């Protein structure tokens, strides 16, 4: 009994330390003005000239964590346009969770990944803690290759809600272990320590090697990997912000698409997260928010280029919720300048936009619940209704 309580105390201390370490991004710093340093080139697409196939074989889902319309319009302003604007079918998502008018990223991610509303803090489980099957798991079950890319730790709430089933989003080591219960083909993001420096003594990188994964620690180191199973743990915990991260997100997106497209499978499902838009929102930092949206937009550009060529790939860009209650008070597109205002250091309850491009994109217009994203993807993939758990 004493050994058990000691163990529990150790477990609690680790969990608590992890929790504190992970919440630093919520410190409010308040920087309202931003002038962009480098504008990026935006694609110019004649959408109606592309002859898409009828149904998507592949789906690439981008989640801009905390990305509302102000976050987007800030980036549109300073860059004089975004790739995301080339996606012609647009809708709005309601983001409320099962137990809170203002969702967190665990419940928001789980609604999108499973079609079920749950409580704030949950990842991949329902109100009673029961496991929910995610679109990534259904994709795997139906013979598709699967992937996750994130600029946070790969075990953080958003990617976790596509692959893990835990009652609390802060159980990073348990979430990392859940990766081992799937056959995910590619995952790229931070969080190496949750795979190797674990309370239970397991070394999940060794286990990944045994399962046939190529494991890397930097996106540039895996340039030569074109196929097979790939895990890239790009930071010990979270990746740094956009200024220090380089082209990690667009390179990772391109690499994930390449490897998934080369897999011997019936298409693929890939979720890519621009995680730190949310952290900029928590800090009320217009530069952090806008720089992160611009960074994700470059990755979206890579996905759109692939989708134009492939013609069987649906690209969706959306968010789990808005962060910061952000608005735009002033701007100058020619000078790349924007001035933002914020109403909270937390998430807000407003609707978030959805953009779609490719076969099935027209299904995404309108105003609907975040859970409908799952349903639309499930139906567009032609998975059978009777196969649902
Ligand atoms: Mg997130
Ligand atoms: Zn947040």
Short mmCIF file of C-alpha atoms and ligand atoms in Angstrom, two decimals:
data_model
loop_
_atom_site.label_atom_id
_atom_site.label_comp_id
_atom_site.label_asym_id
_atom_site.label_seq_id
_atom_site.Cartn_x
_atom_site.Cartn_y
_atom_site.Cartn_z
CA UNK A 1 0.00 0.00 0.00
CA UNK A 2 2.82 2.39 0.89
CA UNK A 3 4.61 1.48 -2.34
CA UNK A 4 1.44 2.22 -4.27
CA UNK A 5 1.01 5.65 -2.67
CA UNK A 6 4.69 6.47 -3.29
CA UNK A 7 4.22 5.47 -6.90
CA UNK A 8 1.10 7.59 -7.16
CA UNK A 9 2.92 10.55 -5.60
CA UNK A 10 5.79 10.17 -8.11
CA UNK A 11 3.30 9.88 -10.96
CA UNK A 12 1.45 12.95 -9.73
CA UNK A 13 4.66 15.00 -9.38
CA UNK A 14 5.70 14.13 -12.93
CA UNK A 15 2.28 14.91 -14.30
CA UNK A 16 2.15 18.18 -12.39
CA UNK A 17 5.65 19.22 -13.47
CA UNK A 18 4.71 18.44 -17.05
CA UNK A 19 1.51 20.41 -16.73
CA UNK A 20 3.24 23.52 -15.40
CA UNK A 21 5.97 23.28 -18.02
CA UNK A 22 3.40 23.04 -20.79
CA UNK A 23 1.31 26.00 -19.67
CA UNK A 24 4.03 28.66 -19.99
CA UNK A 25 2.58 29.75 -23.30
CA UNK A 26 -0.41 31.19 -21.46
CA UNK A 27 1.53 34.09 -19.90
CA UNK A 28 -0.05 37.26 -21.25
CA UNK A 29 2.59 39.53 -22.84
CA UNK A 30 0.37 41.87 -24.91
CA UNK A 31 2.04 43.07 -28.08
CA UNK A 32 -0.58 44.57 -30.33
CA UNK A 33 1.36 45.77 -33.39
CA UNK A 34 3.13 43.71 -36.05
CA UNK A 35 4.99 44.46 -39.26
CA UNK A 36 5.88 41.46 -41.40
CA UNK A 37 9.55 40.96 -42.37
CA UNK A 38 9.13 38.75 -45.44
CA UNK A 39 5.95 38.35 -47.46
CA UNK A 40 5.58 34.88 -48.93
CA UNK A 41 4.49 34.07 -52.46
CA UNK A 42 0.86 33.00 -52.74
CA UNK A 43 -0.43 30.52 -55.34
CA UNK A 44 -2.70 31.75 -58.07
CA UNK A 45 -5.13 28.97 -58.97
CA UNK A 46 -7.84 28.74 -61.61
CA UNK A 47 -9.97 26.40 -59.56
CA UNK A 48 -12.62 25.82 -62.22
CA UNK A 49 -9.96 24.63 -64.69
CA UNK A 50 -8.90 21.72 -62.46
CA UNK A 51 -10.69 18.48 -63.28
CA UNK A 52 -11.01 16.91 -59.84
CA UNK A 53 -12.13 13.30 -59.43
CA UNK A 54 -15.57 12.77 -57.92
CA UNK A 55 -14.55 11.46 -54.49
CA UNK A 56 -11.48 12.14 -52.36
CA UNK A 57 -9.06 9.24 -51.96
CA UNK A 58 -6.92 11.39 -49.64
CA UNK A 59 -7.79 14.05 -47.07
CA UNK A 60 -5.34 16.60 -45.67
CA UNK A 61 -6.91 18.37 -42.68
CA UNK A 62 -5.21 21.50 -41.35
CA UNK A 63 -6.13 22.70 -37.87
CA UNK A 64 -4.99 26.20 -36.97
CA UNK A 65 -5.26 25.99 -33.20
CA UNK A 66 -7.00 29.16 -32.00
CA UNK A 67 -7.43 30.51 -35.55
CA UNK A 68 -10.50 32.71 -35.92
CA UNK A 69 -11.28 35.21 -38.66
CA UNK A 70 -9.21 38.01 -37.05
CA UNK A 71 -6.11 35.80 -36.89
CA UNK A 72 -6.62 34.99 -40.58
CA UNK A 73 -7.35 38.55 -41.62
CA UNK A 74 -4.27 39.80 -39.80
CA UNK A 75 -2.17 37.42 -41.94
CA UNK A 76 -4.13 38.32 -45.10
CA UNK A 77 -3.42 41.99 -44.39
CA UNK A 78 0.33 41.83 -43.74
CA UNK A 79 1.03 39.34 -46.57
CA UNK A 80 -1.42 40.93 -49.03
CA UNK A 81 -3.14 37.56 -49.43
CA UNK A 82 -2.91 33.92 -48.34
CA UNK A 83 -2.93 30.51 -50.03
CA UNK A 84 -5.92 29.72 -47.83
CA UNK A 85 -7.88 32.31 -49.83
CA UNK A 86 -7.48 30.06 -52.90
CA UNK A 87 -9.83 27.55 -51.26
CA UNK A 88 -13.23 28.46 -52.69
CA UNK A 89 -15.68 26.62 -50.42
CA UNK A 90 -16.07 28.34 -47.06
CA UNK A 91 -18.17 27.64 -43.96
CA UNK A 92 -18.31 28.23 -40.21
CA UNK A 93 -17.98 25.82 -37.27
CA UNK A 94 -19.64 26.11 -33.89
CA UNK A 95 -17.08 24.99 -31.33
CA UNK A 96 -18.93 24.56 -28.00
CA UNK A 97 -17.93 21.44 -26.04
CA UNK A 98 -20.27 19.07 -24.17
CA UNK A 99 -19.63 20.68 -20.79
CA UNK A 100 -18.48 24.19 -21.63
CA UNK A 101 -19.61 27.04 -23.87
CA UNK A 102 -15.90 27.75 -24.43
CA UNK A 103 -14.06 24.64 -25.59
CA UNK A 104 -10.47 23.63 -25.00
CA UNK A 105 -8.32 21.97 -27.67
CA UNK A 106 -8.89 18.45 -26.29
CA UNK A 107 -12.67 18.58 -26.62
CA UNK A 108 -12.44 20.66 -29.82
CA UNK A 109 -10.01 18.21 -31.43
CA UNK A 110 -12.05 15.19 -30.30
CA UNK A 111 -15.27 16.66 -31.80
CA UNK A 112 -13.51 17.07 -35.16
CA UNK A 113 -11.70 13.71 -35.02
CA UNK A 114 -14.59 11.55 -33.75
CA UNK A 115 -17.89 13.38 -34.35
CA UNK A 116 -18.69 13.32 -30.62
CA UNK A 117 -18.78 16.22 -28.20
CA UNK A 118 -16.99 15.60 -24.95
CA UNK A 119 -15.78 17.46 -21.83
CA UNK A 120 -12.94 19.98 -21.82
CA UNK A 121 -9.62 18.22 -21.27
CA UNK A 122 -10.66 14.89 -22.82
CA UNK A 123 -8.78 13.39 -25.76
CA UNK A 124 -10.46 10.66 -27.79
CA UNK A 125 -12.93 9.66 -25.05
CA UNK A 126 -16.60 10.52 -24.44
CA UNK A 127 -18.32 12.07 -21.38
CA UNK A 128 -18.06 8.71 -19.57
CA UNK A 129 -14.43 8.14 -20.44
CA UNK A 130 -15.22 5.54 -23.09
CA UNK A 131 -12.92 5.25 -26.10
CA UNK A 132 -14.14 6.93 -29.29
CA UNK A 133 -12.84 5.79 -32.69
CA UNK A 134 -11.17 8.60 -34.62
CA UNK A 135 -11.14 9.36 -38.35
CA UNK A 136 -7.45 8.41 -38.33
CA UNK A 137 -8.30 5.00 -36.84
CA UNK A 138 -11.20 4.46 -39.27
CA UNK A 139 -8.84 5.40 -42.10
CA UNK A 140 -6.30 2.83 -40.94
CA UNK A 141 -9.04 0.20 -40.60
CA UNK A 142 -10.16 0.91 -44.16
CA UNK A 143 -6.70 0.43 -45.64
CA UNK A 144 -5.55 4.03 -45.81
CA UNK A 145 -2.16 5.32 -44.72
CA UNK A 146 -2.28 7.87 -41.88
CA UNK A 147 -0.21 10.76 -40.59
CA UNK A 148 0.02 13.56 -38.01
CA UNK A 149 2.17 16.70 -38.13
CA UNK A 150 2.29 19.35 -35.40
CA UNK A 151 4.34 22.37 -34.34
CA UNK A 152 3.72 21.54 -30.66
CA UNK A 153 4.64 18.23 -29.04
CA UNK A 154 2.99 15.45 -31.05
CA UNK A 155 1.42 14.36 -27.74
CA UNK A 156 -0.30 17.75 -27.20
CA UNK A 157 -4.12 17.91 -27.19
CA UNK A 158 -4.82 18.48 -30.90
CA UNK A 159 -2.76 15.66 -32.46
CA UNK A 160 -3.51 13.49 -29.40
CA UNK A 161 -7.24 13.70 -30.05
CA UNK A 162 -6.72 11.91 -33.39
CA UNK A 163 -4.79 8.93 -32.01
CA UNK A 164 -4.98 8.72 -28.21
CA UNK A 165 -7.75 7.84 -25.76
CA UNK A 166 -7.09 9.44 -22.40
CA UNK A 167 -9.31 11.07 -19.78
CA UNK A 168 -6.91 14.02 -19.45
CA UNK A 169 -4.89 15.82 -22.13
CA UNK A 170 -1.95 16.31 -19.75
CA UNK A 171 -1.15 12.57 -19.61
CA UNK A 172 1.58 13.04 -22.23
CA UNK A 173 3.38 9.76 -21.54
CA UNK A 174 0.17 7.74 -21.75
CA UNK A 175 -0.66 9.59 -24.98
CA UNK A 176 2.77 8.73 -26.43
CA UNK A 177 2.15 5.08 -25.52
CA UNK A 178 -1.18 5.21 -27.39
CA UNK A 179 0.77 5.87 -30.62
CA UNK A 180 2.11 2.33 -30.25
CA UNK A 181 -1.42 0.87 -30.38
CA UNK A 182 -1.87 2.09 -33.97
CA UNK A 183 -0.12 1.54 -37.27
CA UNK A 184 0.23 5.27 -38.02
CA UNK A 185 2.59 5.67 -40.98
CA UNK A 186 4.06 9.12 -40.38
CA UNK A 187 4.20 11.44 -37.40
CA UNK A 188 6.29 14.58 -37.09
CA UNK A 189 6.35 16.95 -34.12
CA UNK A 190 8.00 17.62 -30.76
CA UNK A 191 7.72 15.58 -27.58
CA UNK A 192 10.73 13.20 -27.77
CA UNK A 193 11.04 13.06 -23.97
CA UNK A 194 7.53 11.60 -23.61
CA UNK A 195 8.71 8.66 -25.73
CA UNK A 196 12.05 8.05 -24.04
CA UNK A 197 12.21 9.58 -20.54
CA UNK A 198 9.23 7.82 -19.07
CA UNK A 199 8.12 6.92 -15.56
CA UNK A 200 7.27 3.38 -16.73
CA UNK A 201 10.80 2.86 -18.10
CA UNK A 202 9.59 2.00 -21.60
CA UNK A 203 11.66 3.37 -24.50
CA UNK A 204 9.10 3.98 -27.20
CA UNK A 205 11.75 4.95 -29.76
CA UNK A 206 13.23 1.45 -29.40
CA UNK A 207 9.73 0.05 -29.80
CA UNK A 208 9.19 2.20 -32.89
CA UNK A 209 12.45 0.88 -34.35
CA UNK A 210 11.30 -2.66 -33.65
CA UNK A 211 8.03 -1.90 -35.43
CA UNK A 212 10.01 -0.82 -38.48
CA UNK A 213 9.89 2.97 -38.16
CA UNK A 214 12.67 5.18 -39.35
CA UNK A 215 13.08 7.54 -36.38
CA UNK A 216 14.65 10.99 -36.84
CA UNK A 217 15.06 14.10 -34.72
CA UNK A 218 15.20 16.84 -37.36
CA UNK A 219 13.15 17.22 -40.51
CA UNK A 220 16.29 17.86 -42.59
CA UNK A 221 17.81 14.55 -41.41
CA UNK A 222 15.02 12.52 -43.01
CA UNK A 223 15.21 14.20 -46.42
CA UNK A 224 16.21 10.88 -48.00
CA UNK A 225 13.31 8.90 -46.49
CA UNK A 226 10.71 8.56 -49.24
CA UNK A 227 8.63 5.61 -48.03
CA UNK A 228 7.97 3.25 -45.14
CA UNK A 229 7.09 4.21 -41.60
CA UNK A 230 8.51 7.50 -40.36
CA UNK A 231 8.57 9.17 -36.93
CA UNK A 232 10.37 12.50 -36.51
CA UNK A 233 10.58 13.89 -32.99
CA UNK A 234 11.73 17.43 -33.74
CA UNK A 235 12.06 18.71 -30.14
CA UNK A 236 12.33 17.27 -26.62
CA UNK A 237 9.01 18.96 -25.71
CA UNK A 238 7.37 21.63 -27.90
CA UNK A 239 8.97 23.03 -31.04
CA UNK A 240 10.11 26.65 -30.78
CA UNK A 241 7.98 29.45 -32.23
CA UNK A 242 7.89 30.38 -35.93
CA UNK A 243 10.96 32.65 -35.77
CA UNK A 244 13.28 29.86 -34.61
CA UNK A 245 11.55 26.92 -36.26
CA UNK A 246 12.54 27.69 -39.85
CA UNK A 247 10.51 25.87 -42.50
CA UNK A 248 9.80 22.90 -40.19
CA UNK A 249 6.04 22.90 -40.80
CA UNK A 250 6.01 23.15 -44.59
CA UNK A 251 8.94 20.72 -44.93
CA UNK A 252 7.18 18.28 -42.58
CA UNK A 253 3.90 18.61 -44.48
CA UNK A 254 5.64 17.98 -47.82
CA UNK A 255 7.54 15.00 -46.39
CA UNK A 256 4.40 13.50 -44.81
CA UNK A 257 2.47 13.85 -48.09
CA UNK A 258 5.33 12.24 -50.04
CA UNK A 259 5.68 9.25 -47.70
CA UNK A 260 1.91 8.73 -47.37
CA UNK A 261 1.42 8.99 -51.12
CA UNK A 262 4.14 6.37 -51.66
CA UNK A 263 2.53 3.94 -49.18
CA UNK A 264 0.97 0.80 -50.55
CA UNK A 265 -2.51 1.84 -49.41
CA UNK A 266 -5.96 2.94 -50.49
CA UNK A 267 -5.17 6.63 -50.11
CA UNK A 268 -4.34 8.50 -46.92
CA UNK A 269 -5.54 10.73 -44.09
CA UNK A 270 -3.20 13.44 -42.79
CA UNK A 271 -3.82 16.03 -40.05
CA UNK A 272 -1.45 19.00 -39.88
CA UNK A 273 -1.61 21.40 -36.96
CA UNK A 274 -0.45 25.00 -36.72
CA UNK A 275 -0.36 24.71 -32.92
CA UNK A 276 1.11 27.98 -31.82
CA UNK A 277 -1.44 30.37 -33.33
CA UNK A 278 -3.23 29.56 -30.08
CA UNK A 279 -0.19 30.38 -27.94
CA UNK A 280 0.16 33.77 -29.59
CA UNK A 281 -3.51 34.34 -28.80
CA UNK A 282 -3.03 33.41 -25.13
CA UNK A 283 -0.16 35.92 -25.00
CA UNK A 284 -2.20 38.61 -26.80
CA UNK A 285 0.78 38.88 -29.13
CA UNK A 286 -0.20 40.02 -32.65
CA UNK A 287 3.25 39.15 -34.06
CA UNK A 288 3.22 35.61 -32.64
CA UNK A 289 -0.35 34.98 -33.86
CA UNK A 290 0.21 36.39 -37.33
CA UNK A 291 3.64 34.83 -37.84
CA UNK A 292 2.18 31.43 -36.98
CA UNK A 293 -0.77 31.83 -39.40
CA UNK A 294 1.67 32.84 -42.18
CA UNK A 295 3.79 29.79 -41.36
CA UNK A 296 0.80 27.47 -41.60
CA UNK A 297 -0.30 29.12 -44.83
CA UNK A 298 3.02 28.12 -46.44
CA UNK A 299 2.30 24.50 -45.50
CA UNK A 300 -1.24 24.86 -46.90
CA UNK A 301 0.36 26.08 -50.16
CA UNK A 302 2.38 22.83 -50.35
CA UNK A 303 -0.77 20.75 -49.79
CA UNK A 304 -2.70 22.70 -52.44
CA UNK A 305 0.11 22.18 -54.98
CA UNK A 306 -0.09 18.43 -54.34
CA UNK A 307 -3.90 18.44 -54.51
CA UNK A 308 -3.90 20.29 -57.85
CA UNK A 309 -1.65 17.63 -59.37
CA UNK A 310 -3.25 14.65 -57.68
CA UNK A 311 -6.90 15.66 -58.22
CA UNK A 312 -8.10 13.01 -55.68
CA UNK A 313 -7.09 14.94 -52.57
CA UNK A 314 -9.43 17.05 -50.45
CA UNK A 315 -7.73 19.80 -48.43
CA UNK A 316 -9.59 21.28 -45.46
CA UNK A 317 -8.38 24.20 -43.32
CA UNK A 318 -10.18 24.94 -40.07
CA UNK A 319 -9.69 25.62 -36.34
CA UNK A 320 -10.73 24.04 -33.05
CA UNK A 321 -11.67 27.42 -31.50
CA UNK A 322 -10.61 31.06 -31.45
CA UNK A 323 -8.04 32.32 -28.92
CA UNK A 324 -7.67 35.81 -27.48
CA UNK A 325 -10.98 37.30 -28.61
CA UNK A 326 -8.86 38.99 -31.23
CA UNK A 327 -9.89 41.84 -33.51
CA UNK A 328 -8.10 44.07 -36.00
CA UNK A 329 -8.05 47.78 -35.19
CA UNK A 330 -5.81 49.07 -37.96
CA UNK A 331 -3.66 47.83 -40.83
CA UNK A 332 -1.67 48.73 -43.92
CA UNK A 333 -1.28 45.90 -46.45
CA UNK A 334 1.40 47.68 -48.50
CA UNK A 335 3.53 48.21 -45.40
CA UNK A 336 2.75 44.75 -44.02
CA UNK A 337 1.45 46.36 -40.85
CA UNK A 338 -1.40 45.39 -38.57
CA UNK A 339 -2.65 46.52 -35.16
CA UNK A 340 -4.70 44.01 -33.19
CA UNK A 341 -6.86 44.15 -30.09
CA UNK A 342 -7.65 41.29 -27.71
CA UNK A 343 -10.50 40.77 -25.27
CA UNK A 344 -9.23 37.73 -23.31
CA UNK A 345 -6.12 35.72 -22.49
CA UNK A 346 -8.14 32.57 -23.02
CA UNK A 347 -10.20 30.94 -25.75
CA UNK A 348 -13.41 32.56 -26.95
CA UNK A 349 -16.74 31.03 -27.99
CA UNK A 350 -17.09 32.49 -31.51
CA UNK A 351 -17.52 30.44 -34.68
CA UNK A 352 -14.37 29.60 -36.63
CA UNK A 353 -13.98 29.41 -40.42
CA UNK A 354 -13.64 26.29 -42.58
CA UNK A 355 -12.08 26.32 -46.07
CA UNK A 356 -12.15 23.40 -48.51
CA UNK A 357 -10.45 22.60 -51.82
CA UNK A 358 -10.77 19.52 -54.04
CA UNK A 359 -13.23 16.67 -54.46
CA UNK A 360 -16.08 17.00 -51.94
CA UNK A 361 -15.13 20.59 -51.03
CA UNK A 362 -18.65 21.82 -51.73
CA UNK A 363 -19.86 19.77 -48.72
CA UNK A 364 -18.16 22.23 -46.38
CA UNK A 365 -20.21 25.36 -47.04
CA UNK A 366 -22.69 26.57 -44.42
CA UNK A 367 -22.80 26.94 -40.65
CA UNK A 368 -22.60 23.68 -38.68
CA UNK A 369 -21.17 21.92 -35.63
CA UNK A 370 -17.50 20.94 -35.33
CA UNK A 371 -18.68 17.31 -35.07
CA UNK A 372 -19.98 17.52 -38.65
CA UNK A 373 -16.40 17.74 -39.97
CA UNK A 374 -15.94 14.10 -38.87
CA UNK A 375 -19.24 13.03 -40.48
CA UNK A 376 -18.42 14.77 -43.77
CA UNK A 377 -14.95 13.19 -43.93
CA UNK A 378 -16.36 9.76 -43.02
CA UNK A 379 -18.99 9.93 -45.75
CA UNK A 380 -16.69 11.40 -48.41
CA UNK A 381 -14.26 8.53 -47.74
CA UNK A 382 -17.22 6.16 -48.41
CA UNK A 383 -16.66 4.34 -45.13
CA UNK A 384 -19.73 2.25 -44.28
CA UNK A 385 -22.26 3.50 -41.74
CA UNK A 386 -22.59 -0.04 -40.29
CA UNK A 387 -18.83 -0.15 -39.62
CA UNK A 388 -19.04 2.70 -37.12
CA UNK A 389 -18.27 1.76 -33.50
MG1 LIG B 1 -3.20 22.35 -30.37
ZN1 LIG B 2 -5.31 27.43 -26.04
#
